[in-house]
GROMACS .gro file of N, CA, C and O in nm:
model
  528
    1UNK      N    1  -0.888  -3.073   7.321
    1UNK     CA    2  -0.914  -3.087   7.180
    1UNK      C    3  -0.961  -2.955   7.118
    1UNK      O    4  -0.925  -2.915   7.007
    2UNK      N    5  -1.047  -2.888   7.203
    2UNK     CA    6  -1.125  -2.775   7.141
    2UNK      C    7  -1.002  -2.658   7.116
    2UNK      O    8  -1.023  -2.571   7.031
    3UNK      N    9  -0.883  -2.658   7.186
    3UNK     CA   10  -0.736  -2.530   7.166
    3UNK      C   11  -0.702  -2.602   7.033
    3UNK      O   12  -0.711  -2.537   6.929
    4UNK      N   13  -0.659  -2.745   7.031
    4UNK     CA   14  -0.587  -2.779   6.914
    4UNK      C   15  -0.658  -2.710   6.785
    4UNK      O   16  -0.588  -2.650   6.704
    5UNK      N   17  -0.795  -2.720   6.769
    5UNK     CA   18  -0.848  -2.699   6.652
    5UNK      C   19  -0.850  -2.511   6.627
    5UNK      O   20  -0.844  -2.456   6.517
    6UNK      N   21  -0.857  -2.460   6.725
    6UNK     CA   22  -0.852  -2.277   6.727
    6UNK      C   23  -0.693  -2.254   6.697
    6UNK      O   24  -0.660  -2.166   6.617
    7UNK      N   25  -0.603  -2.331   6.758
    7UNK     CA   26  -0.482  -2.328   6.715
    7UNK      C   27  -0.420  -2.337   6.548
    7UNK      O   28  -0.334  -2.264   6.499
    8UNK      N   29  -0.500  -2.465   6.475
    8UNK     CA   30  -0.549  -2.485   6.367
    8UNK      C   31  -0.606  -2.374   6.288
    8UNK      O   32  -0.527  -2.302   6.227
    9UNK      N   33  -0.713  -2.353   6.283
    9UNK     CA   34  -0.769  -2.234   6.223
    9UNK      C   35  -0.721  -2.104   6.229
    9UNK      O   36  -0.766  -2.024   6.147
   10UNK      N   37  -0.607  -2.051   6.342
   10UNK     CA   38  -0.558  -1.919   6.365
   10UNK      C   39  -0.421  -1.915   6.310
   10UNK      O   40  -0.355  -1.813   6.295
   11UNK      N   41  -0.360  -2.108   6.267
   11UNK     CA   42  -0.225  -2.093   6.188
   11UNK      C   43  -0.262  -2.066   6.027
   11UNK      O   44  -0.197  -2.000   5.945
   12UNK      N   45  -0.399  -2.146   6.009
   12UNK     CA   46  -0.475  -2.102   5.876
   12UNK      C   47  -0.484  -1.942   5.824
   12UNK      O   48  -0.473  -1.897   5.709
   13UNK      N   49  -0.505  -1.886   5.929
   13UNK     CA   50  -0.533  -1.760   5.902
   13UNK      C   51  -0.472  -1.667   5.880
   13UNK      O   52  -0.510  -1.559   5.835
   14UNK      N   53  -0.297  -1.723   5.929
   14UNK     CA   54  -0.180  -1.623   5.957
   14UNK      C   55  -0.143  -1.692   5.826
   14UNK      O   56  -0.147  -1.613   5.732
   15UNK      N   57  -0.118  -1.779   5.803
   15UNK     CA   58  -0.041  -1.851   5.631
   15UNK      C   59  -0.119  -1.781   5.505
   15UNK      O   60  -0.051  -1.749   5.407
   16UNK      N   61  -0.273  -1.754   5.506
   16UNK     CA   62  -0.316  -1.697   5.399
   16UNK      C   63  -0.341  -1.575   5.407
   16UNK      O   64  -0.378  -1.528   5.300
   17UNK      N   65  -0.336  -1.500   5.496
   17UNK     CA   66  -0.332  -1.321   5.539
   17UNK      C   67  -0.227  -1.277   5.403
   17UNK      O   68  -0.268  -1.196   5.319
   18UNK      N   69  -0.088  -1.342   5.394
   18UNK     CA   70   0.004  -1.226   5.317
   18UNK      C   71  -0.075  -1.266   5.206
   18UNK      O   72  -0.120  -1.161   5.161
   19UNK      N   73  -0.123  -1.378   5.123
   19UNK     CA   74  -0.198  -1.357   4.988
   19UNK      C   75  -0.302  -1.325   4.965
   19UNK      O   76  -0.348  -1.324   4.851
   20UNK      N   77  -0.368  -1.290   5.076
   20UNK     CA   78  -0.519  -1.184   5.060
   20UNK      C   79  -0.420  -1.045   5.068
   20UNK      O   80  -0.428  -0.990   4.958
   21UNK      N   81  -0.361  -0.995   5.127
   21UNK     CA   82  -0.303  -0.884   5.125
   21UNK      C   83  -0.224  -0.801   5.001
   21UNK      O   84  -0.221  -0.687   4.957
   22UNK      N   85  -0.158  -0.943   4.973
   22UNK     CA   86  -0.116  -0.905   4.803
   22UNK      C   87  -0.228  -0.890   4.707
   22UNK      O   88  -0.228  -0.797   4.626
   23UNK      N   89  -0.338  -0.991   4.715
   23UNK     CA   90  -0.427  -0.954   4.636
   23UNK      C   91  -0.524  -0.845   4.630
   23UNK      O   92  -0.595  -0.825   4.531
   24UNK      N   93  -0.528  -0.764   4.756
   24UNK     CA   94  -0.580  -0.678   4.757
   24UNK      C   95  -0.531  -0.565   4.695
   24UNK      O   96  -0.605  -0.491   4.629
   25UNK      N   97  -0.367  -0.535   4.716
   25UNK     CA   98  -0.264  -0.444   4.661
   25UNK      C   99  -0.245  -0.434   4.544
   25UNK      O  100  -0.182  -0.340   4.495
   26UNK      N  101  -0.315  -0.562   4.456
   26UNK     CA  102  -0.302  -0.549   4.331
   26UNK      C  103  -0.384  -0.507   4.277
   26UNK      O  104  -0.380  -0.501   4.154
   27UNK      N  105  -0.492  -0.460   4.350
   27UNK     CA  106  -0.619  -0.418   4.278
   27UNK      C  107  -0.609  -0.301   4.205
   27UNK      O  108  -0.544  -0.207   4.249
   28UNK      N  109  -0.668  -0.297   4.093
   28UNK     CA  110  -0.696  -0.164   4.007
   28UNK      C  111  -0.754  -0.014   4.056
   28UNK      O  112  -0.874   0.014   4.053
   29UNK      N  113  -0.646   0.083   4.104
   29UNK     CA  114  -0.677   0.197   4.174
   29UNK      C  115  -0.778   0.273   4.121
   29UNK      O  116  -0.785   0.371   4.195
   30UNK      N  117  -0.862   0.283   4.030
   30UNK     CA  118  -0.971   0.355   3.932
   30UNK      C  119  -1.093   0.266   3.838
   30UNK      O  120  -1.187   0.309   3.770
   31UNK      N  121  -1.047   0.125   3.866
   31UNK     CA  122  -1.169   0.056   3.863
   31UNK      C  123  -1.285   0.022   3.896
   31UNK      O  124  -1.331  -0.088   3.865
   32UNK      N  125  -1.352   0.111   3.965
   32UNK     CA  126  -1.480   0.158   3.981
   32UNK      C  127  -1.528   0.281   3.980
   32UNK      O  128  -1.445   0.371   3.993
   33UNK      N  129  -1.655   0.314   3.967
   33UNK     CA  130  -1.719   0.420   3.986
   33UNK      C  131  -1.673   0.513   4.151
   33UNK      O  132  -1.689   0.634   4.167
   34UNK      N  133  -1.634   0.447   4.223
   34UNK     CA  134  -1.650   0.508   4.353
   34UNK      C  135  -1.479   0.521   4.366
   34UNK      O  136  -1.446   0.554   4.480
   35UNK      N  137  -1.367   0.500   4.273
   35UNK     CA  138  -1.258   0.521   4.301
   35UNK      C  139  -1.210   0.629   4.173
   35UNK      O  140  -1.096   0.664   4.143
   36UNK      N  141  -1.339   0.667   4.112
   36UNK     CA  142  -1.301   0.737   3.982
   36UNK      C  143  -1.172   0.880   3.980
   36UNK      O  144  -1.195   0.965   4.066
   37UNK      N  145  -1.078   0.900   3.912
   37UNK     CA  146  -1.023   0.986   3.925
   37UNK      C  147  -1.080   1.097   3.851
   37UNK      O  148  -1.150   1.076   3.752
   38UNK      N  149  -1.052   1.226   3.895
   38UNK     CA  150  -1.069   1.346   3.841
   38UNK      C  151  -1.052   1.387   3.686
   38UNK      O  152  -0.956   1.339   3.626
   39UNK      N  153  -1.126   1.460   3.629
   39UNK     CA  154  -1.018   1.471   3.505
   39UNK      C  155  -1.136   1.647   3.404
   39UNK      O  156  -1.242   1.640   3.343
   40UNK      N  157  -1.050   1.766   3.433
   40UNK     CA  158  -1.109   1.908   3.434
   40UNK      C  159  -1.125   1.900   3.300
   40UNK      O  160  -1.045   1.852   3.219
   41UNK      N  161  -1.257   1.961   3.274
   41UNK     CA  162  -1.252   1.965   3.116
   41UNK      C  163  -1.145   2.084   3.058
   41UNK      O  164  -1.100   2.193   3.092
   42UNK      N  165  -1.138   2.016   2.981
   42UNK     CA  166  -1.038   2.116   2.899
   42UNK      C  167  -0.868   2.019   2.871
   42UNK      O  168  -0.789   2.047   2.782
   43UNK      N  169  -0.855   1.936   2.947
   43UNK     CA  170  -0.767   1.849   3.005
   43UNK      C  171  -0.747   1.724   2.949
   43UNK      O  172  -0.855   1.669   2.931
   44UNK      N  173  -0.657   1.660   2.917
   44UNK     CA  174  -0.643   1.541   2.893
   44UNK      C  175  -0.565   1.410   3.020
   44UNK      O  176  -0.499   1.434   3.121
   45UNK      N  177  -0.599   1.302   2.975
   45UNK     CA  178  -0.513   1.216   3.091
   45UNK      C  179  -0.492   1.088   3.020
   45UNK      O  180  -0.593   1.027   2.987
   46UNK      N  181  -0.330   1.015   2.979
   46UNK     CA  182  -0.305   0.898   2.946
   46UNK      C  183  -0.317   0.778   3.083
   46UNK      O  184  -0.283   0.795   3.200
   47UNK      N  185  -0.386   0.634   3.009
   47UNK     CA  186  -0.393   0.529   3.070
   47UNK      C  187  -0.349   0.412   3.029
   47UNK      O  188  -0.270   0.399   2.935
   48UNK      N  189  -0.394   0.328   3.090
   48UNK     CA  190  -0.361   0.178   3.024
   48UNK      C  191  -0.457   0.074   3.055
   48UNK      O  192  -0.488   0.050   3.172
   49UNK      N  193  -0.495   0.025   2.976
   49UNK     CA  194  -0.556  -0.122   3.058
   49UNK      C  195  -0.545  -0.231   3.014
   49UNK      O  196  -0.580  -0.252   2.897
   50UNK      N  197  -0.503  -0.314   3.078
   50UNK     CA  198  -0.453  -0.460   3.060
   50UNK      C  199  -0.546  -0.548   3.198
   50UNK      O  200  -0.531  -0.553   3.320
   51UNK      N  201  -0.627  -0.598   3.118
   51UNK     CA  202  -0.723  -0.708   3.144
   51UNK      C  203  -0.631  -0.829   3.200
   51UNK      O  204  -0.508  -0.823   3.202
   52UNK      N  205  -0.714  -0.952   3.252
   52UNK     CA  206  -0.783  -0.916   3.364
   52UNK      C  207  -0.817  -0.830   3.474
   52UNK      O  208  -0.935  -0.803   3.494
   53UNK      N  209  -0.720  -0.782   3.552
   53UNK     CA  210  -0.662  -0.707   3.657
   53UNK      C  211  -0.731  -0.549   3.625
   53UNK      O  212  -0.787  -0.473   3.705
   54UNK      N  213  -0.713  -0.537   3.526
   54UNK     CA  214  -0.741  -0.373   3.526
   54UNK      C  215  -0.804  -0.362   3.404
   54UNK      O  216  -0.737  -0.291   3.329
   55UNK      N  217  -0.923  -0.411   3.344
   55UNK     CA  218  -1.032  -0.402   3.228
   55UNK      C  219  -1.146  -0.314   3.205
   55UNK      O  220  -1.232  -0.314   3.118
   56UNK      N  221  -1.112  -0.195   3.366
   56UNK     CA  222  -1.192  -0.104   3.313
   56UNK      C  223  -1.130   0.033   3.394
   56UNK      O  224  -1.042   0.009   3.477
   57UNK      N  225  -1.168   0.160   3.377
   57UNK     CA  226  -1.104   0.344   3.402
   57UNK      C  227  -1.202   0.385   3.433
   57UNK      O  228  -1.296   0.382   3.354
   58UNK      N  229  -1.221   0.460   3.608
   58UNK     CA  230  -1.288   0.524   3.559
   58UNK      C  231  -1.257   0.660   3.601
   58UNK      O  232  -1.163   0.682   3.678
   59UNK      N  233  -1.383   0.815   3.522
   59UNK     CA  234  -1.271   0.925   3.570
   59UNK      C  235  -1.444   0.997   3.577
   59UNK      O  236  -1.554   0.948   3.550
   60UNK      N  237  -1.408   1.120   3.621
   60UNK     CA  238  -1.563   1.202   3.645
   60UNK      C  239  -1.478   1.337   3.650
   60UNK      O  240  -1.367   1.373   3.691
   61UNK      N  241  -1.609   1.399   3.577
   61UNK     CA  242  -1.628   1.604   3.540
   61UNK      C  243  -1.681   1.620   3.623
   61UNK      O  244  -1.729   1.522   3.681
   62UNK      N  245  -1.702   1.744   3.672
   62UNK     CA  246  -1.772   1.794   3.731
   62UNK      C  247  -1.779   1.989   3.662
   62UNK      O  248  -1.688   2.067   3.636
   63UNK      N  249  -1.937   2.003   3.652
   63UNK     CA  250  -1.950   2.086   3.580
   63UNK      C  251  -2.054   2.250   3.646
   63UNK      O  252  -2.174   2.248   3.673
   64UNK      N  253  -1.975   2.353   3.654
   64UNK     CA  254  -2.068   2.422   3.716
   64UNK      C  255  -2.122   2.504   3.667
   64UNK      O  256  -2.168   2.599   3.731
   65UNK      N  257  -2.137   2.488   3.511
   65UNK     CA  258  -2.295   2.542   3.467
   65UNK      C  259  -2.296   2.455   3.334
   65UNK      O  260  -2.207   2.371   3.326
   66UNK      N  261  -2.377   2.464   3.238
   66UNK     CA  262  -2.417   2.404   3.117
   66UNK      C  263  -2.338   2.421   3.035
   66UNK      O  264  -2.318   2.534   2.990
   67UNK      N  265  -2.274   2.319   2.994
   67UNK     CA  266  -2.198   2.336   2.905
   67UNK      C  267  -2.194   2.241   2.748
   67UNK      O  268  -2.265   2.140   2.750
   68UNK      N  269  -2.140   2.262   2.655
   68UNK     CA  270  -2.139   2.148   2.550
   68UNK      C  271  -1.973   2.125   2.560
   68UNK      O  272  -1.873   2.198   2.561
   69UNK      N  273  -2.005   1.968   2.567
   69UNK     CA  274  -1.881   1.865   2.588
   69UNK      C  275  -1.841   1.757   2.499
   69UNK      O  276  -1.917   1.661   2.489
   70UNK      N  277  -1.753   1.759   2.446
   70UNK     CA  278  -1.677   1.631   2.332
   70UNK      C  279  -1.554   1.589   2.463
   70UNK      O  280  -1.456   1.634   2.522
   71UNK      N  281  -1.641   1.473   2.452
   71UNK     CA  282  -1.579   1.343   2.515
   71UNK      C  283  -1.460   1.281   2.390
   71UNK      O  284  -1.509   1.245   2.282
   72UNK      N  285  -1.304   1.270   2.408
   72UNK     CA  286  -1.277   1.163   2.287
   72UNK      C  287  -1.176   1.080   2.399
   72UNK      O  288  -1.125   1.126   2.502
   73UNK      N  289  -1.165   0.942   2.343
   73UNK     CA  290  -1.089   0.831   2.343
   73UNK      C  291  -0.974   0.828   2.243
   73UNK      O  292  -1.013   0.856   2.130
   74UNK      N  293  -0.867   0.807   2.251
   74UNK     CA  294  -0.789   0.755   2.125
   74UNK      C  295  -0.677   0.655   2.150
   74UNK      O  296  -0.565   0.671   2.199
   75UNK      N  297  -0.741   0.541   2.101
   75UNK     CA  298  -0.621   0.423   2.139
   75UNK      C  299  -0.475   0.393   2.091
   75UNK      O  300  -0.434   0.441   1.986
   76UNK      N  301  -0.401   0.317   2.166
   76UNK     CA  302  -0.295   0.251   2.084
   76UNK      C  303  -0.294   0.175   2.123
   76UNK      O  304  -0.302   0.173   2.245
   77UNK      N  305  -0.279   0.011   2.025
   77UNK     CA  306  -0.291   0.029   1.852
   77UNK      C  307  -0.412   0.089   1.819
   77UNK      O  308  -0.524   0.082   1.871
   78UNK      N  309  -0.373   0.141   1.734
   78UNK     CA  310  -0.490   0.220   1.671
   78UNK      C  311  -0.651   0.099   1.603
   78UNK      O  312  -0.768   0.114   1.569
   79UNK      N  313  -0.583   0.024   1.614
   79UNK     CA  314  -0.689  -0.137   1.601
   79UNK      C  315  -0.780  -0.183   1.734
   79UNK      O  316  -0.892  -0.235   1.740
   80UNK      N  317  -0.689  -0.145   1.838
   80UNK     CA  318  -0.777  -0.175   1.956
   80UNK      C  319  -0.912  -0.122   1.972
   80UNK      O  320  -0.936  -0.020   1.908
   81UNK      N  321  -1.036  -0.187   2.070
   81UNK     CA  322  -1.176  -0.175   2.028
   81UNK      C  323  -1.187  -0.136   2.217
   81UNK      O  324  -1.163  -0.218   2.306
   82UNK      N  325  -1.233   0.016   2.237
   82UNK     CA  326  -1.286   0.017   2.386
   82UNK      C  327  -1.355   0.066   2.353
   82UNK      O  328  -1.357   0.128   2.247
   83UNK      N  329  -1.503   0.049   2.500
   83UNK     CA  330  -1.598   0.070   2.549
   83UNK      C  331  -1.600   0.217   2.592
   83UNK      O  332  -1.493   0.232   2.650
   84UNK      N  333  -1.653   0.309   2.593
   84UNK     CA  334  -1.664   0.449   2.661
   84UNK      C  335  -1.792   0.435   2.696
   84UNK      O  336  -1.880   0.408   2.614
   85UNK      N  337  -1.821   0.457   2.858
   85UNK     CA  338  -1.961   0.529   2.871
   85UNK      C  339  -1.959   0.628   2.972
   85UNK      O  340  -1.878   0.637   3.065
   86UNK      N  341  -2.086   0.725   2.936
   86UNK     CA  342  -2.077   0.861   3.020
   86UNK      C  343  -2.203   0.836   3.117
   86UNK      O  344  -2.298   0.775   3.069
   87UNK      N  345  -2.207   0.865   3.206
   87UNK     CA  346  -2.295   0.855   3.280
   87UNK      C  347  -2.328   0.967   3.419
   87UNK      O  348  -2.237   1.004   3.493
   88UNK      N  349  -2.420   0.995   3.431
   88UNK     CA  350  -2.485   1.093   3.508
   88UNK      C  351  -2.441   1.058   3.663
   88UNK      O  352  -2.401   0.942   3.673
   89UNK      N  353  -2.439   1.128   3.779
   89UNK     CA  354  -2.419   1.115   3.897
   89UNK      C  355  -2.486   0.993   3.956
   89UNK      O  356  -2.445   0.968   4.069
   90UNK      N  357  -2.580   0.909   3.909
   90UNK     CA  358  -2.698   0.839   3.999
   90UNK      C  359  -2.671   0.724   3.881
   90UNK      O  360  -2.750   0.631   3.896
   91UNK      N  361  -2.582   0.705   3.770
   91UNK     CA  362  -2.520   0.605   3.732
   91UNK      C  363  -2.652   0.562   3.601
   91UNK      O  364  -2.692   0.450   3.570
   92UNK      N  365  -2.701   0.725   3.535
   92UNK     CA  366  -2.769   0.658   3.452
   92UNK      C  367  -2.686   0.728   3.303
   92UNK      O  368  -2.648   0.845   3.289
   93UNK      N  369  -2.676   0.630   3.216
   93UNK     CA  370  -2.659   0.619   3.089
   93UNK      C  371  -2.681   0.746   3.007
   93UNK      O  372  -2.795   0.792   2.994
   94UNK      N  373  -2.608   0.786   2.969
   94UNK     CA  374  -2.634   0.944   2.923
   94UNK      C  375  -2.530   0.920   2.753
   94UNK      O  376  -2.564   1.000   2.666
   95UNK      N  377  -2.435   0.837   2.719
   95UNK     CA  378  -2.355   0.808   2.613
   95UNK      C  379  -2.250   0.685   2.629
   95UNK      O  380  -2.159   0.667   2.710
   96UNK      N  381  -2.295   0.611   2.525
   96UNK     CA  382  -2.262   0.496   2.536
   96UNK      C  383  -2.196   0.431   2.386
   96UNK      O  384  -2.275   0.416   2.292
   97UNK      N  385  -2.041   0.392   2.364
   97UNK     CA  386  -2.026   0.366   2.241
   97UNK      C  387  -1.926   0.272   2.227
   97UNK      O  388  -1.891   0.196   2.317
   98UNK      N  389  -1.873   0.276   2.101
   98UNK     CA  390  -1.711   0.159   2.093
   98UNK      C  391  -1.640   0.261   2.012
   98UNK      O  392  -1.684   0.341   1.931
   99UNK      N  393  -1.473   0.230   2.069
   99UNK     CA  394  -1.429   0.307   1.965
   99UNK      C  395  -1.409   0.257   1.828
   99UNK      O  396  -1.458   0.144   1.820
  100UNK      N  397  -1.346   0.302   1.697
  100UNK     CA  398  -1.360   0.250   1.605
  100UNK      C  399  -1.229   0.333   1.529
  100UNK      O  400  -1.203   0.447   1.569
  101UNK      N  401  -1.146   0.270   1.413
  101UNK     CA  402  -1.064   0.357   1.393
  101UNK      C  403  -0.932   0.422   1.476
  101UNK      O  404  -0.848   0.496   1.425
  102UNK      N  405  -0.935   0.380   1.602
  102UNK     CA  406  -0.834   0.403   1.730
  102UNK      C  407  -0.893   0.529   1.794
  102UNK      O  408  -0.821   0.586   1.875
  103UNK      N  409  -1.044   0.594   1.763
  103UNK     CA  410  -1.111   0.713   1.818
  103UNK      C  411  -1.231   0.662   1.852
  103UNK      O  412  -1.289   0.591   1.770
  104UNK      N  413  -1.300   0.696   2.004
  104UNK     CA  414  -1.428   0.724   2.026
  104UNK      C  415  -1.433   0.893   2.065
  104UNK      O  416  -1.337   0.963   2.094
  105UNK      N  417  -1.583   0.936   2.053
  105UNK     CA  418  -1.635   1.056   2.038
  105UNK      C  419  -1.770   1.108   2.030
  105UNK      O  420  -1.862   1.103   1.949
  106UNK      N  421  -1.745   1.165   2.153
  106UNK     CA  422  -1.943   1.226   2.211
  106UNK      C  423  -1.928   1.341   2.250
  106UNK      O  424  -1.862   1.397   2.338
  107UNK      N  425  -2.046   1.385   2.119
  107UNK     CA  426  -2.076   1.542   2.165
  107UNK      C  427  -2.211   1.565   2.262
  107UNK      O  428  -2.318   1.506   2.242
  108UNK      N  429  -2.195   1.636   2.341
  108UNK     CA  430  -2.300   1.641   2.444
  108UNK      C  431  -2.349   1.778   2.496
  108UNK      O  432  -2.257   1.858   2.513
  109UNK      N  433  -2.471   1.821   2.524
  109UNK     CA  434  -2.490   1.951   2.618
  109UNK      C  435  -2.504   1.886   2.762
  109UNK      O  436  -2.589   1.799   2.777
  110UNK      N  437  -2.445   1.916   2.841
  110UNK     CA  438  -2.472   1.870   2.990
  110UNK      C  439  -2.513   1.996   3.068
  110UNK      O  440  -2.488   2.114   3.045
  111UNK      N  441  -2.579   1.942   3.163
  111UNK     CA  442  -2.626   2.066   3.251
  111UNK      C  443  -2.562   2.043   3.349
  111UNK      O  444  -2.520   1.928   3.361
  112UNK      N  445  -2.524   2.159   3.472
  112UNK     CA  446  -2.455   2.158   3.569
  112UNK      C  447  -2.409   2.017   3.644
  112UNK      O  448  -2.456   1.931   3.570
  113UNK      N  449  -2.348   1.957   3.740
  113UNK     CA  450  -2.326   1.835   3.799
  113UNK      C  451  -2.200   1.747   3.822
  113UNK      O  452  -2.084   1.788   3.820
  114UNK      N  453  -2.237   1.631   3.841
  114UNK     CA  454  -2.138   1.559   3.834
  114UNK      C  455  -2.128   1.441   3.732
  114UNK      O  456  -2.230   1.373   3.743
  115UNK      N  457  -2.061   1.400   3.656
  115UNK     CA  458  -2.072   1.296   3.550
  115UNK      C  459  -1.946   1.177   3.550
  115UNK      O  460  -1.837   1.212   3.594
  116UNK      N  461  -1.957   1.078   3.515
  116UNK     CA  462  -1.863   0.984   3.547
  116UNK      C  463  -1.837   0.909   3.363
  116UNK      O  464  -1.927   0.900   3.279
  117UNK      N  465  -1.730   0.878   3.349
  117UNK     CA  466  -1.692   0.844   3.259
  117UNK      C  467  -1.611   0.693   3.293
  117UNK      O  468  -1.535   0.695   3.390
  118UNK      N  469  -1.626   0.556   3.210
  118UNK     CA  470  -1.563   0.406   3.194
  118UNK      C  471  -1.518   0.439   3.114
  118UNK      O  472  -1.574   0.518   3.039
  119UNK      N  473  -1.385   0.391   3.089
  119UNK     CA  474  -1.315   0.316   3.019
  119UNK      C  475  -1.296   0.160   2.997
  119UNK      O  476  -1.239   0.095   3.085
  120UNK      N  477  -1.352   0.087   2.858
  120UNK     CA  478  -1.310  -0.043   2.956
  120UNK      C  479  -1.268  -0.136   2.814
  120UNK      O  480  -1.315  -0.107   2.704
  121UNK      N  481  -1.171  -0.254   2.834
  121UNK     CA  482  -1.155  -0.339   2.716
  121UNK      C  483  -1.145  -0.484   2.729
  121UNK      O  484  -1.184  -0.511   2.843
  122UNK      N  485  -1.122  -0.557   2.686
  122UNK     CA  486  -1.102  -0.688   2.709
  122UNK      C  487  -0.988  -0.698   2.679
  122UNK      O  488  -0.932  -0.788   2.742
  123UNK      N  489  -0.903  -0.629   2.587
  123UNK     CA  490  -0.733  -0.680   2.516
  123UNK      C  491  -0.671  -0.511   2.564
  123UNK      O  492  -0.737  -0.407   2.558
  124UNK      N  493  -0.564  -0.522   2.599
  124UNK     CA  494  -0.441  -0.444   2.674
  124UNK      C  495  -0.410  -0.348   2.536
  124UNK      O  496  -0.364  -0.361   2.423
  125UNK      N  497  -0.458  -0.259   2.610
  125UNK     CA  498  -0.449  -0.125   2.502
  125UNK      C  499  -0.419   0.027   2.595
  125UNK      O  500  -0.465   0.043   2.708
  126UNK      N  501  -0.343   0.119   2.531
  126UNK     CA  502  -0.339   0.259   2.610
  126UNK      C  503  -0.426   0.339   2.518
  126UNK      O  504  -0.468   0.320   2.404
  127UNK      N  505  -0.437   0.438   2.610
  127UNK     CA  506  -0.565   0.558   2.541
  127UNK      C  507  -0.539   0.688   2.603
  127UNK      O  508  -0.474   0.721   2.702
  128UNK      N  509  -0.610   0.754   2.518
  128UNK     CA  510  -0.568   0.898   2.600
  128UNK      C  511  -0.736   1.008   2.571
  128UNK      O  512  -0.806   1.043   2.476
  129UNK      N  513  -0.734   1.021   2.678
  129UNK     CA  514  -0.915   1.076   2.720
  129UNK      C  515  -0.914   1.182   2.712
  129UNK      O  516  -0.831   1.219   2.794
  130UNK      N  517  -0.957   1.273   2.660
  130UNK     CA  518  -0.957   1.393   2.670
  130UNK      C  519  -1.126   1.484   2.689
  130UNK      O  520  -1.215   1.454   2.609
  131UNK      N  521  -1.151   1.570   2.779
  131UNK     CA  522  -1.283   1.653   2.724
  131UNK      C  523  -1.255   1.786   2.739
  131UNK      O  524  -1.180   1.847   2.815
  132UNK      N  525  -1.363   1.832   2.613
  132UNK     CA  526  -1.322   1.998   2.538
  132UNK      C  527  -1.449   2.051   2.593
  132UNK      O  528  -1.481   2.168   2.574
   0.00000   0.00000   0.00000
């Protein structure tokens, strides 16, 4: 009795493996802080996000001396409403806004480091990030 039931549980395991596997593959490659992509100031980078699945971006500077930085967002449709926040290496709050108009925009002095930037929306919109 005790094989039948391991037999059981190990056909369980092989039938739902390929849809944990797909679901893993579908995951959003830059949706977290710890998968953030690069992005050099001076530089721009187009995205997309379409919610559920992919409702938030994220990207990080890295800066090797003090500099002053304009963060902008600019959506399409120009109606769409995202979240931007900037945040310091240790994940504290440094600029935080909505866009408005199809533009968000933060001027900042930062001191040397590393900084991380969200993108995030609830309704499927593209944007294009840029910092100067």
């Amino acid at each position: 009795m005790k094989h039948r039931h391991l037999i059981v549980i190990v056909l369980l395991g092989i039938l739902t493996f390929p849809a944990a596997t797909t679901s893993a593959l579908a995951r959003d490659s830059d949706g977290s802080r710890m998968q953030a992509r690069p992005l050099a100031v001076g530089a721009s980078a187009s995205d997309r996000l379409s919610p559920p699945n992919d409702a938030v971006d994220w990207r990080y500077i890295r800066l090797a001396a003090a500099e002053d930085v304009t963060l902008t967002v600019d959506t399409t449709p120009a109606n769409a409403v995202v979240d931007v926040t900037l945040t310091d290496a240790m994940g504290k709050s440094i600029a935080r806004g909505k866009s408005s108009g199809g533009t968000y925009t933060s001027r900042r002095r930062l001191d040397p480091g590393l900084y991380y930037i969200a993108v995030s929306s609830s309704a499927d919109v593209a944007y294009r990030i840029a910092v100067q």
